[in-house]
């Protein structure tokens, strides 16, 4: 690890062999962590996206039926993921803006974890981040709560959701490390300056969510500059922020 004067730290860990990124909505990953994911993919990381909701409550065109919006957002996510090097995108199809960390959702997340068997998982924070309104969506925190409980202790416990092992042959799996996004207390930062343009283009593919933004690149640059400053990076650098948690 490299320490900075303000106590923030940059990870110098090698990219994981396998990665699972769990998000509430299509476009959450592109907004929050796609730069980091692209850096790891460039080093050989096998990556899976798991999107919990159908995204049907998103968008800004009231003329579109909600199912059409959900179908559109799914297509946008698949296209954007592929542009960033991710072919394995899984949709759980839960209703947008109505997520609770139910036993059913935790079981579905455990299923993905046991199937993918990731060395590292990125999940939303279950905590409130009062510094940024975009992070306050209740779906983010509910998915973060469910994903945290799926990672620890349920996915590693053969007696949790026993049908996964008994009926589907999915053996328990312990994810060694969590990288939590959108949380109030980040302790790790990734410099994504080199992939910033690709991050913007990946987000622009989510036209239903970003076409109304007159300066999408500027908005992202402002957010990522804040993170880079917190990390102690030189002026002009851009970073994504995480709280890293060992589960071992």
PDB file of C-alpha atoms in Angstrom:
ATOM      1  CA  UNK A   1       0.000   0.000   0.000  1.00  0.00           C
ATOM      2  CA  UNK A   2       1.004   3.586  -0.622  1.00  0.00           C
ATOM      3  CA  UNK A   3       0.097   6.036   2.143  1.00  0.00           C
ATOM      4  CA  UNK A   4      -0.785   9.682   1.573  1.00  0.00           C
ATOM      5  CA  UNK A   5      -0.643  12.588   3.971  1.00  0.00           C
ATOM      6  CA  UNK A   6      -4.402  12.747   4.501  1.00  0.00           C
ATOM      7  CA  UNK A   7      -4.615   9.060   5.429  1.00  0.00           C
ATOM      8  CA  UNK A   8      -6.214   7.889   2.172  1.00  0.00           C
ATOM      9  CA  UNK A   9      -4.562   4.983   0.393  1.00  0.00           C
ATOM     10  CA  UNK A  10      -4.251   3.712  -3.147  1.00  0.00           C
ATOM     11  CA  UNK A  11      -4.415  -0.055  -3.684  1.00  0.00           C
ATOM     12  CA  UNK A  12      -1.414  -1.571  -5.444  1.00  0.00           C
ATOM     13  CA  UNK A  13      -2.905  -5.070  -5.438  1.00  0.00           C
ATOM     14  CA  UNK A  14      -2.850  -7.165  -8.569  1.00  0.00           C
ATOM     15  CA  UNK A  15      -6.111  -7.607 -10.428  1.00  0.00           C
ATOM     16  CA  UNK A  16      -8.226 -10.544  -9.228  1.00  0.00           C
ATOM     17  CA  UNK A  17      -8.578 -13.675 -11.304  1.00  0.00           C
ATOM     18  CA  UNK A  18     -12.376 -13.390 -11.142  1.00  0.00           C
ATOM     19  CA  UNK A  19     -14.658 -10.479 -10.273  1.00  0.00           C
ATOM     20  CA  UNK A  20     -18.374 -10.118  -9.551  1.00  0.00           C
ATOM     21  CA  UNK A  21     -19.942  -6.650  -9.645  1.00  0.00           C
ATOM     22  CA  UNK A  22     -23.425  -6.388  -8.124  1.00  0.00           C
ATOM     23  CA  UNK A  23     -25.523  -3.297  -8.832  1.00  0.00           C
ATOM     24  CA  UNK A  24     -29.107  -2.220  -8.350  1.00  0.00           C
ATOM     25  CA  UNK A  25     -29.759  -0.687 -11.780  1.00  0.00           C
ATOM     26  CA  UNK A  26     -28.427  -0.704 -15.322  1.00  0.00           C
ATOM     27  CA  UNK A  27     -25.911   2.209 -15.502  1.00  0.00           C
ATOM     28  CA  UNK A  28     -24.873   2.092 -11.799  1.00  0.00           C
ATOM     29  CA  UNK A  29     -21.669   0.279 -12.721  1.00  0.00           C
ATOM     30  CA  UNK A  30     -20.803   2.708 -15.497  1.00  0.00           C
ATOM     31  CA  UNK A  31     -21.336   5.674 -13.200  1.00  0.00           C
ATOM     32  CA  UNK A  32     -19.418   4.283 -10.230  1.00  0.00           C
ATOM     33  CA  UNK A  33     -16.834   1.615 -11.025  1.00  0.00           C
ATOM     34  CA  UNK A  34     -16.418   0.878 -14.736  1.00  0.00           C
ATOM     35  CA  UNK A  35     -13.010   2.557 -14.904  1.00  0.00           C
ATOM     36  CA  UNK A  36     -11.626   0.261 -12.224  1.00  0.00           C
ATOM     37  CA  UNK A  37     -13.227  -2.765 -13.867  1.00  0.00           C
ATOM     38  CA  UNK A  38     -11.660  -1.875 -17.218  1.00  0.00           C
ATOM     39  CA  UNK A  39      -8.223  -1.625 -15.602  1.00  0.00           C
ATOM     40  CA  UNK A  40      -8.614  -5.070 -14.036  1.00  0.00           C
ATOM     41  CA  UNK A  41      -9.944  -6.602 -17.256  1.00  0.00           C
ATOM     42  CA  UNK A  42      -6.845  -5.298 -19.054  1.00  0.00           C
ATOM     43  CA  UNK A  43      -4.822  -7.387 -16.591  1.00  0.00           C
ATOM     44  CA  UNK A  44      -6.849 -10.521 -17.312  1.00  0.00           C
ATOM     45  CA  UNK A  45      -9.704 -10.425 -14.793  1.00  0.00           C
ATOM     46  CA  UNK A  46     -12.728 -12.560 -15.688  1.00  0.00           C
ATOM     47  CA  UNK A  47     -15.727 -10.348 -14.896  1.00  0.00           C
ATOM     48  CA  UNK A  48     -19.450 -10.867 -14.308  1.00  0.00           C
ATOM     49  CA  UNK A  49     -22.068  -8.164 -13.834  1.00  0.00           C
ATOM     50  CA  UNK A  50     -25.208  -8.904 -11.806  1.00  0.00           C
ATOM     51  CA  UNK A  51     -27.974  -6.286 -12.143  1.00  0.00           C
ATOM     52  CA  UNK A  52     -30.741  -6.736  -9.578  1.00  0.00           C
ATOM     53  CA  UNK A  53     -33.606  -4.585 -10.909  1.00  0.00           C
ATOM     54  CA  UNK A  54     -35.214  -4.335 -14.325  1.00  0.00           C
ATOM     55  CA  UNK A  55     -34.638  -0.559 -14.430  1.00  0.00           C
ATOM     56  CA  UNK A  56     -38.261   0.012 -15.337  1.00  0.00           C
ATOM     57  CA  UNK A  57     -38.694   3.074 -13.099  1.00  0.00           C
ATOM     58  CA  UNK A  58     -35.822   4.950 -14.750  1.00  0.00           C
ATOM     59  CA  UNK A  59     -35.611   7.295 -17.699  1.00  0.00           C
ATOM     60  CA  UNK A  60     -37.123  10.632 -18.575  1.00  0.00           C
ATOM     61  CA  UNK A  61     -39.552   9.846 -21.417  1.00  0.00           C
ATOM     62  CA  UNK A  62     -43.078   9.502 -20.008  1.00  0.00           C
ATOM     63  CA  UNK A  63     -44.332   8.250 -23.380  1.00  0.00           C
ATOM     64  CA  UNK A  64     -42.463   4.956 -23.009  1.00  0.00           C
ATOM     65  CA  UNK A  65     -44.328   2.114 -21.284  1.00  0.00           C
ATOM     66  CA  UNK A  66     -42.418   0.847 -18.277  1.00  0.00           C
ATOM     67  CA  UNK A  67     -41.791  -2.587 -19.787  1.00  0.00           C
ATOM     68  CA  UNK A  68     -40.344  -0.944 -22.868  1.00  0.00           C
ATOM     69  CA  UNK A  69     -38.055   1.091 -20.616  1.00  0.00           C
ATOM     70  CA  UNK A  70     -36.968  -2.063 -18.793  1.00  0.00           C
ATOM     71  CA  UNK A  71     -36.198  -3.831 -22.076  1.00  0.00           C
ATOM     72  CA  UNK A  72     -34.317  -0.796 -23.366  1.00  0.00           C
ATOM     73  CA  UNK A  73     -32.199  -0.502 -20.232  1.00  0.00           C
ATOM     74  CA  UNK A  74     -31.320  -4.178 -20.339  1.00  0.00           C
ATOM     75  CA  UNK A  75     -30.122  -3.779 -23.939  1.00  0.00           C
ATOM     76  CA  UNK A  76     -28.152  -0.653 -23.006  1.00  0.00           C
ATOM     77  CA  UNK A  77     -26.436  -2.491 -20.163  1.00  0.00           C
ATOM     78  CA  UNK A  78     -25.452  -5.450 -22.328  1.00  0.00           C
ATOM     79  CA  UNK A  79     -24.077  -3.118 -25.023  1.00  0.00           C
ATOM     80  CA  UNK A  80     -22.192  -0.935 -22.551  1.00  0.00           C
ATOM     81  CA  UNK A  81     -20.738  -3.932 -20.713  1.00  0.00           C
ATOM     82  CA  UNK A  82     -19.507  -5.472 -23.956  1.00  0.00           C
ATOM     83  CA  UNK A  83     -17.883  -2.166 -24.974  1.00  0.00           C
ATOM     84  CA  UNK A  84     -15.963  -2.258 -21.714  1.00  0.00           C
ATOM     85  CA  UNK A  85     -14.945  -5.905 -22.097  1.00  0.00           C
ATOM     86  CA  UNK A  86     -17.660  -7.728 -20.110  1.00  0.00           C
ATOM     87  CA  UNK A  87     -19.686 -10.457 -21.826  1.00  0.00           C
ATOM     88  CA  UNK A  88     -21.274 -12.097 -18.770  1.00  0.00           C
ATOM     89  CA  UNK A  89     -24.174  -9.877 -17.620  1.00  0.00           C
ATOM     90  CA  UNK A  90     -26.901 -11.381 -15.451  1.00  0.00           C
ATOM     91  CA  UNK A  91     -30.249  -9.755 -14.693  1.00  0.00           C
ATOM     92  CA  UNK A  92     -32.325 -10.783 -11.686  1.00  0.00           C
ATOM     93  CA  UNK A  93     -35.367  -8.805 -12.879  1.00  0.00           C
ATOM     94  CA  UNK A  94     -36.605  -7.394  -9.574  1.00  0.00           C
ATOM     95  CA  UNK A  95     -38.947  -4.367  -9.808  1.00  0.00           C
ATOM     96  CA  UNK A  96     -37.125  -1.047  -9.874  1.00  0.00           C
ATOM     97  CA  UNK A  97     -37.532   1.168  -6.764  1.00  0.00           C
ATOM     98  CA  UNK A  98     -39.146  -1.627  -4.744  1.00  0.00           C
ATOM     99  CA  UNK A  99     -36.106  -3.581  -3.540  1.00  0.00           C
ATOM    100  CA  UNK A 100     -35.873  -5.072  -0.058  1.00  0.00           C
ATOM    101  CA  UNK A 101     -33.100  -7.400   1.186  1.00  0.00           C
ATOM    102  CA  UNK A 102     -35.463 -10.364   1.216  1.00  0.00           C
ATOM    103  CA  UNK A 103     -34.544 -14.014   1.626  1.00  0.00           C
ATOM    104  CA  UNK A 104     -35.434 -14.531  -2.045  1.00  0.00           C
ATOM    105  CA  UNK A 105     -33.043 -11.823  -3.222  1.00  0.00           C
ATOM    106  CA  UNK A 106     -30.263 -13.070  -0.960  1.00  0.00           C
ATOM    107  CA  UNK A 107     -30.756 -16.599  -2.293  1.00  0.00           C
ATOM    108  CA  UNK A 108     -30.587 -15.316  -5.894  1.00  0.00           C
ATOM    109  CA  UNK A 109     -27.378 -13.447  -5.135  1.00  0.00           C
ATOM    110  CA  UNK A 110     -25.920 -16.501  -3.414  1.00  0.00           C
ATOM    111  CA  UNK A 111     -26.706 -18.488  -6.549  1.00  0.00           C
ATOM    112  CA  UNK A 112     -24.673 -16.073  -8.671  1.00  0.00           C
ATOM    113  CA  UNK A 113     -21.810 -15.981  -6.167  1.00  0.00           C
ATOM    114  CA  UNK A 114     -21.585 -19.779  -5.975  1.00  0.00           C
ATOM    115  CA  UNK A 115     -21.736 -20.067  -9.752  1.00  0.00           C
ATOM    116  CA  UNK A 116     -19.175 -17.335 -10.531  1.00  0.00           C
ATOM    117  CA  UNK A 117     -16.910 -18.075  -7.518  1.00  0.00           C
ATOM    118  CA  UNK A 118     -15.284 -14.620  -7.565  1.00  0.00           C
ATOM    119  CA  UNK A 119     -12.042 -13.724  -5.839  1.00  0.00           C
ATOM    120  CA  UNK A 120     -13.355 -10.198  -5.361  1.00  0.00           C
ATOM    121  CA  UNK A 121     -16.845  -8.687  -5.321  1.00  0.00           C
ATOM    122  CA  UNK A 122     -17.886  -5.070  -5.797  1.00  0.00           C
ATOM    123  CA  UNK A 123     -21.214  -4.198  -4.154  1.00  0.00           C
ATOM    124  CA  UNK A 124     -23.175  -1.045  -3.296  1.00  0.00           C
ATOM    125  CA  UNK A 125     -22.855   0.306   0.211  1.00  0.00           C
ATOM    126  CA  UNK A 126     -25.693  -0.528   2.620  1.00  0.00           C
ATOM    127  CA  UNK A 127     -24.876   2.745   4.412  1.00  0.00           C
ATOM    128  CA  UNK A 128     -26.156   6.220   3.613  1.00  0.00           C
ATOM    129  CA  UNK A 129     -23.708   8.567   1.917  1.00  0.00           C
ATOM    130  CA  UNK A 130     -25.053  12.020   2.716  1.00  0.00           C
ATOM    131  CA  UNK A 131     -22.400  13.743   0.600  1.00  0.00           C
ATOM    132  CA  UNK A 132     -23.948  12.787  -2.754  1.00  0.00           C
ATOM    133  CA  UNK A 133     -27.665  12.655  -3.455  1.00  0.00           C
ATOM    134  CA  UNK A 134     -27.217  10.169  -6.316  1.00  0.00           C
ATOM    135  CA  UNK A 135     -26.007   7.616  -3.777  1.00  0.00           C
ATOM    136  CA  UNK A 136     -29.130   7.890  -1.617  1.00  0.00           C
ATOM    137  CA  UNK A 137     -31.425   5.719  -3.763  1.00  0.00           C
ATOM    138  CA  UNK A 138     -33.020   3.157  -1.468  1.00  0.00           C
ATOM    139  CA  UNK A 139     -32.447   0.389  -4.033  1.00  0.00           C
ATOM    140  CA  UNK A 140     -28.697   0.912  -3.766  1.00  0.00           C
ATOM    141  CA  UNK A 141     -28.696   0.397  -0.027  1.00  0.00           C
ATOM    142  CA  UNK A 142     -31.138  -2.519  -0.131  1.00  0.00           C
ATOM    143  CA  UNK A 143     -29.029  -4.292  -2.751  1.00  0.00           C
ATOM    144  CA  UNK A 144     -25.917  -3.501  -0.717  1.00  0.00           C
ATOM    145  CA  UNK A 145     -27.514  -5.020   2.394  1.00  0.00           C
ATOM    146  CA  UNK A 146     -28.626  -8.141   0.515  1.00  0.00           C
ATOM    147  CA  UNK A 147     -25.289  -8.540  -1.255  1.00  0.00           C
ATOM    148  CA  UNK A 148     -23.322  -8.133   1.968  1.00  0.00           C
ATOM    149  CA  UNK A 149     -25.433 -10.773   3.697  1.00  0.00           C
ATOM    150  CA  UNK A 150     -25.114 -13.050   0.661  1.00  0.00           C
ATOM    151  CA  UNK A 151     -21.316 -12.735   0.678  1.00  0.00           C
ATOM    152  CA  UNK A 152     -21.120 -13.128   4.450  1.00  0.00           C
ATOM    153  CA  UNK A 153     -22.312 -15.434   5.782  1.00  0.00           C
ATOM    154  CA  UNK A 154     -24.792 -17.067   3.419  1.00  0.00           C
ATOM    155  CA  UNK A 155     -22.924 -17.952   0.203  1.00  0.00           C
ATOM    156  CA  UNK A 156     -20.204 -19.738   2.187  1.00  0.00           C
ATOM    157  CA  UNK A 157     -22.630 -21.581   4.474  1.00  0.00           C
ATOM    158  CA  UNK A 158     -23.869 -24.896   3.082  1.00  0.00           C
ATOM    159  CA  UNK A 159     -26.859 -24.770   5.424  1.00  0.00           C
ATOM    160  CA  UNK A 160     -28.050 -21.384   4.106  1.00  0.00           C
ATOM    161  CA  UNK A 161     -30.434 -21.701   1.130  1.00  0.00           C
ATOM    162  CA  UNK A 162     -29.945 -25.502   1.092  1.00  0.00           C
ATOM    163  CA  UNK A 163     -31.728 -25.970  -2.247  1.00  0.00           C
ATOM    164  CA  UNK A 164     -28.788 -24.290  -4.016  1.00  0.00           C
ATOM    165  CA  UNK A 165     -26.544 -27.208  -3.081  1.00  0.00           C
ATOM    166  CA  UNK A 166     -29.125 -29.980  -2.952  1.00  0.00           C
ATOM    167  CA  UNK A 167     -31.055 -29.193  -6.142  1.00  0.00           C
ATOM    168  CA  UNK A 168     -28.637 -27.097  -8.210  1.00  0.00           C
ATOM    169  CA  UNK A 169     -25.267 -28.506  -7.199  1.00  0.00           C
ATOM    170  CA  UNK A 170     -23.887 -25.092  -6.248  1.00  0.00           C
ATOM    171  CA  UNK A 171     -21.299 -25.613  -3.543  1.00  0.00           C
ATOM    172  CA  UNK A 172     -20.583 -22.922  -0.936  1.00  0.00           C
ATOM    173  CA  UNK A 173     -18.107 -20.224  -1.886  1.00  0.00           C
ATOM    174  CA  UNK A 174     -16.312 -17.685   0.324  1.00  0.00           C
ATOM    175  CA  UNK A 175     -15.565 -14.361  -1.401  1.00  0.00           C
ATOM    176  CA  UNK A 176     -12.252 -13.228   0.145  1.00  0.00           C
ATOM    177  CA  UNK A 177     -12.675  -9.495  -0.380  1.00  0.00           C
ATOM    178  CA  UNK A 178     -15.361  -6.848  -0.897  1.00  0.00           C
ATOM    179  CA  UNK A 179     -14.910  -3.505  -2.614  1.00  0.00           C
ATOM    180  CA  UNK A 180     -17.851  -1.354  -1.530  1.00  0.00           C
ATOM    181  CA  UNK A 181     -18.944   1.490  -3.829  1.00  0.00           C
ATOM    182  CA  UNK A 182     -21.007   4.609  -3.067  1.00  0.00           C
ATOM    183  CA  UNK A 183     -20.271   4.423   0.647  1.00  0.00           C
ATOM    184  CA  UNK A 184     -19.602   7.245   3.107  1.00  0.00           C
ATOM    185  CA  UNK A 185     -16.138   6.073   4.232  1.00  0.00           C
ATOM    186  CA  UNK A 186     -13.926   5.088   1.270  1.00  0.00           C
ATOM    187  CA  UNK A 187     -10.453   3.876   2.156  1.00  0.00           C
ATOM    188  CA  UNK A 188      -9.144   2.875  -1.284  1.00  0.00           C
ATOM    189  CA  UNK A 189      -8.956   4.714  -4.600  1.00  0.00           C
ATOM    190  CA  UNK A 190      -8.220   3.639  -8.162  1.00  0.00           C
ATOM    191  CA  UNK A 191      -6.700   6.043 -10.669  1.00  0.00           C
ATOM    192  CA  UNK A 192      -8.896   5.780 -13.786  1.00  0.00           C
ATOM    193  CA  UNK A 193      -7.513   8.746 -15.726  1.00  0.00           C
ATOM    194  CA  UNK A 194      -6.249   6.532 -18.543  1.00  0.00           C
ATOM    195  CA  UNK A 195      -9.695   4.995 -19.171  1.00  0.00           C
ATOM    196  CA  UNK A 196     -11.834   8.067 -18.496  1.00  0.00           C
ATOM    197  CA  UNK A 197     -12.860   8.580 -22.132  1.00  0.00           C
ATOM    198  CA  UNK A 198     -13.940   4.934 -22.399  1.00  0.00           C
ATOM    199  CA  UNK A 199     -15.877   5.291 -19.138  1.00  0.00           C
ATOM    200  CA  UNK A 200     -17.776   8.276 -20.566  1.00  0.00           C
ATOM    201  CA  UNK A 201     -18.532   6.447 -23.816  1.00  0.00           C
ATOM    202  CA  UNK A 202     -19.780   3.411 -21.904  1.00  0.00           C
ATOM    203  CA  UNK A 203     -22.128   5.615 -19.921  1.00  0.00           C
ATOM    204  CA  UNK A 204     -23.373   7.407 -23.031  1.00  0.00           C
ATOM    205  CA  UNK A 205     -24.627   4.058 -24.298  1.00  0.00           C
ATOM    206  CA  UNK A 206     -27.219   4.326 -21.511  1.00  0.00           C
ATOM    207  CA  UNK A 207     -29.059   6.879 -23.639  1.00  0.00           C
ATOM    208  CA  UNK A 208     -32.334   6.545 -21.755  1.00  0.00           C
ATOM    209  CA  UNK A 209     -30.599   7.803 -18.608  1.00  0.00           C
ATOM    210  CA  UNK A 210     -27.972  10.228 -19.871  1.00  0.00           C
ATOM    211  CA  UNK A 211     -29.209  11.860 -23.093  1.00  0.00           C
ATOM    212  CA  UNK A 212     -30.681  14.778 -21.126  1.00  0.00           C
ATOM    213  CA  UNK A 213     -27.323  15.610 -19.487  1.00  0.00           C
ATOM    214  CA  UNK A 214     -25.689  18.462 -21.370  1.00  0.00           C
ATOM    215  CA  UNK A 215     -22.199  17.809 -19.976  1.00  0.00           C
ATOM    216  CA  UNK A 216     -21.944  14.188 -18.915  1.00  0.00           C
ATOM    217  CA  UNK A 217     -18.160  14.167 -19.169  1.00  0.00           C
ATOM    218  CA  UNK A 218     -17.937  17.282 -17.020  1.00  0.00           C
ATOM    219  CA  UNK A 219     -20.202  15.798 -14.377  1.00  0.00           C
ATOM    220  CA  UNK A 220     -18.109  12.636 -14.180  1.00  0.00           C
ATOM    221  CA  UNK A 221     -14.887  14.604 -14.178  1.00  0.00           C
ATOM    222  CA  UNK A 222     -16.070  16.649 -11.187  1.00  0.00           C
ATOM    223  CA  UNK A 223     -16.969  13.518  -9.202  1.00  0.00           C
ATOM    224  CA  UNK A 224     -13.768  11.681 -10.022  1.00  0.00           C
ATOM    225  CA  UNK A 225     -11.649  14.742  -9.320  1.00  0.00           C
ATOM    226  CA  UNK A 226     -13.088  14.833  -5.794  1.00  0.00           C
ATOM    227  CA  UNK A 227     -12.002  11.229  -5.276  1.00  0.00           C
ATOM    228  CA  UNK A 228      -8.557  11.865  -6.727  1.00  0.00           C
ATOM    229  CA  UNK A 229      -8.089  14.833  -4.411  1.00  0.00           C
ATOM    230  CA  UNK A 230      -9.114  12.706  -1.412  1.00  0.00           C
ATOM    231  CA  UNK A 231      -6.551  10.112  -2.506  1.00  0.00           C
ATOM    232  CA  UNK A 232      -3.787  12.696  -2.635  1.00  0.00           C
ATOM    233  CA  UNK A 233      -3.267  12.304  -6.377  1.00  0.00           C
ATOM    234  CA  UNK A 234      -1.708  15.116  -8.432  1.00  0.00           C
ATOM    235  CA  UNK A 235      -3.961  17.729 -10.076  1.00  0.00           C
ATOM    236  CA  UNK A 236      -5.606  16.489 -13.241  1.00  0.00           C
ATOM    237  CA  UNK A 237      -5.917  12.879 -12.107  1.00  0.00           C
ATOM    238  CA  UNK A 238      -9.265  11.087 -11.791  1.00  0.00           C
ATOM    239  CA  UNK A 239     -10.175   8.278  -9.388  1.00  0.00           C
ATOM    240  CA  UNK A 240     -12.957   5.951  -8.300  1.00  0.00           C
ATOM    241  CA  UNK A 241     -13.528   5.360  -4.582  1.00  0.00           C
ATOM    242  CA  UNK A 242     -14.153   2.212  -2.547  1.00  0.00           C
ATOM    243  CA  UNK A 243     -14.189   0.848   0.954  1.00  0.00           C
ATOM    244  CA  UNK A 244     -12.232  -2.406   0.890  1.00  0.00           C
ATOM    245  CA  UNK A 245     -13.307  -5.054   3.385  1.00  0.00           C
ATOM    246  CA  UNK A 246     -11.635  -8.403   3.959  1.00  0.00           C
ATOM    247  CA  UNK A 247     -14.059 -11.251   4.700  1.00  0.00           C
ATOM    248  CA  UNK A 248     -11.385 -13.748   5.730  1.00  0.00           C
TER     249      UNK A 248
END
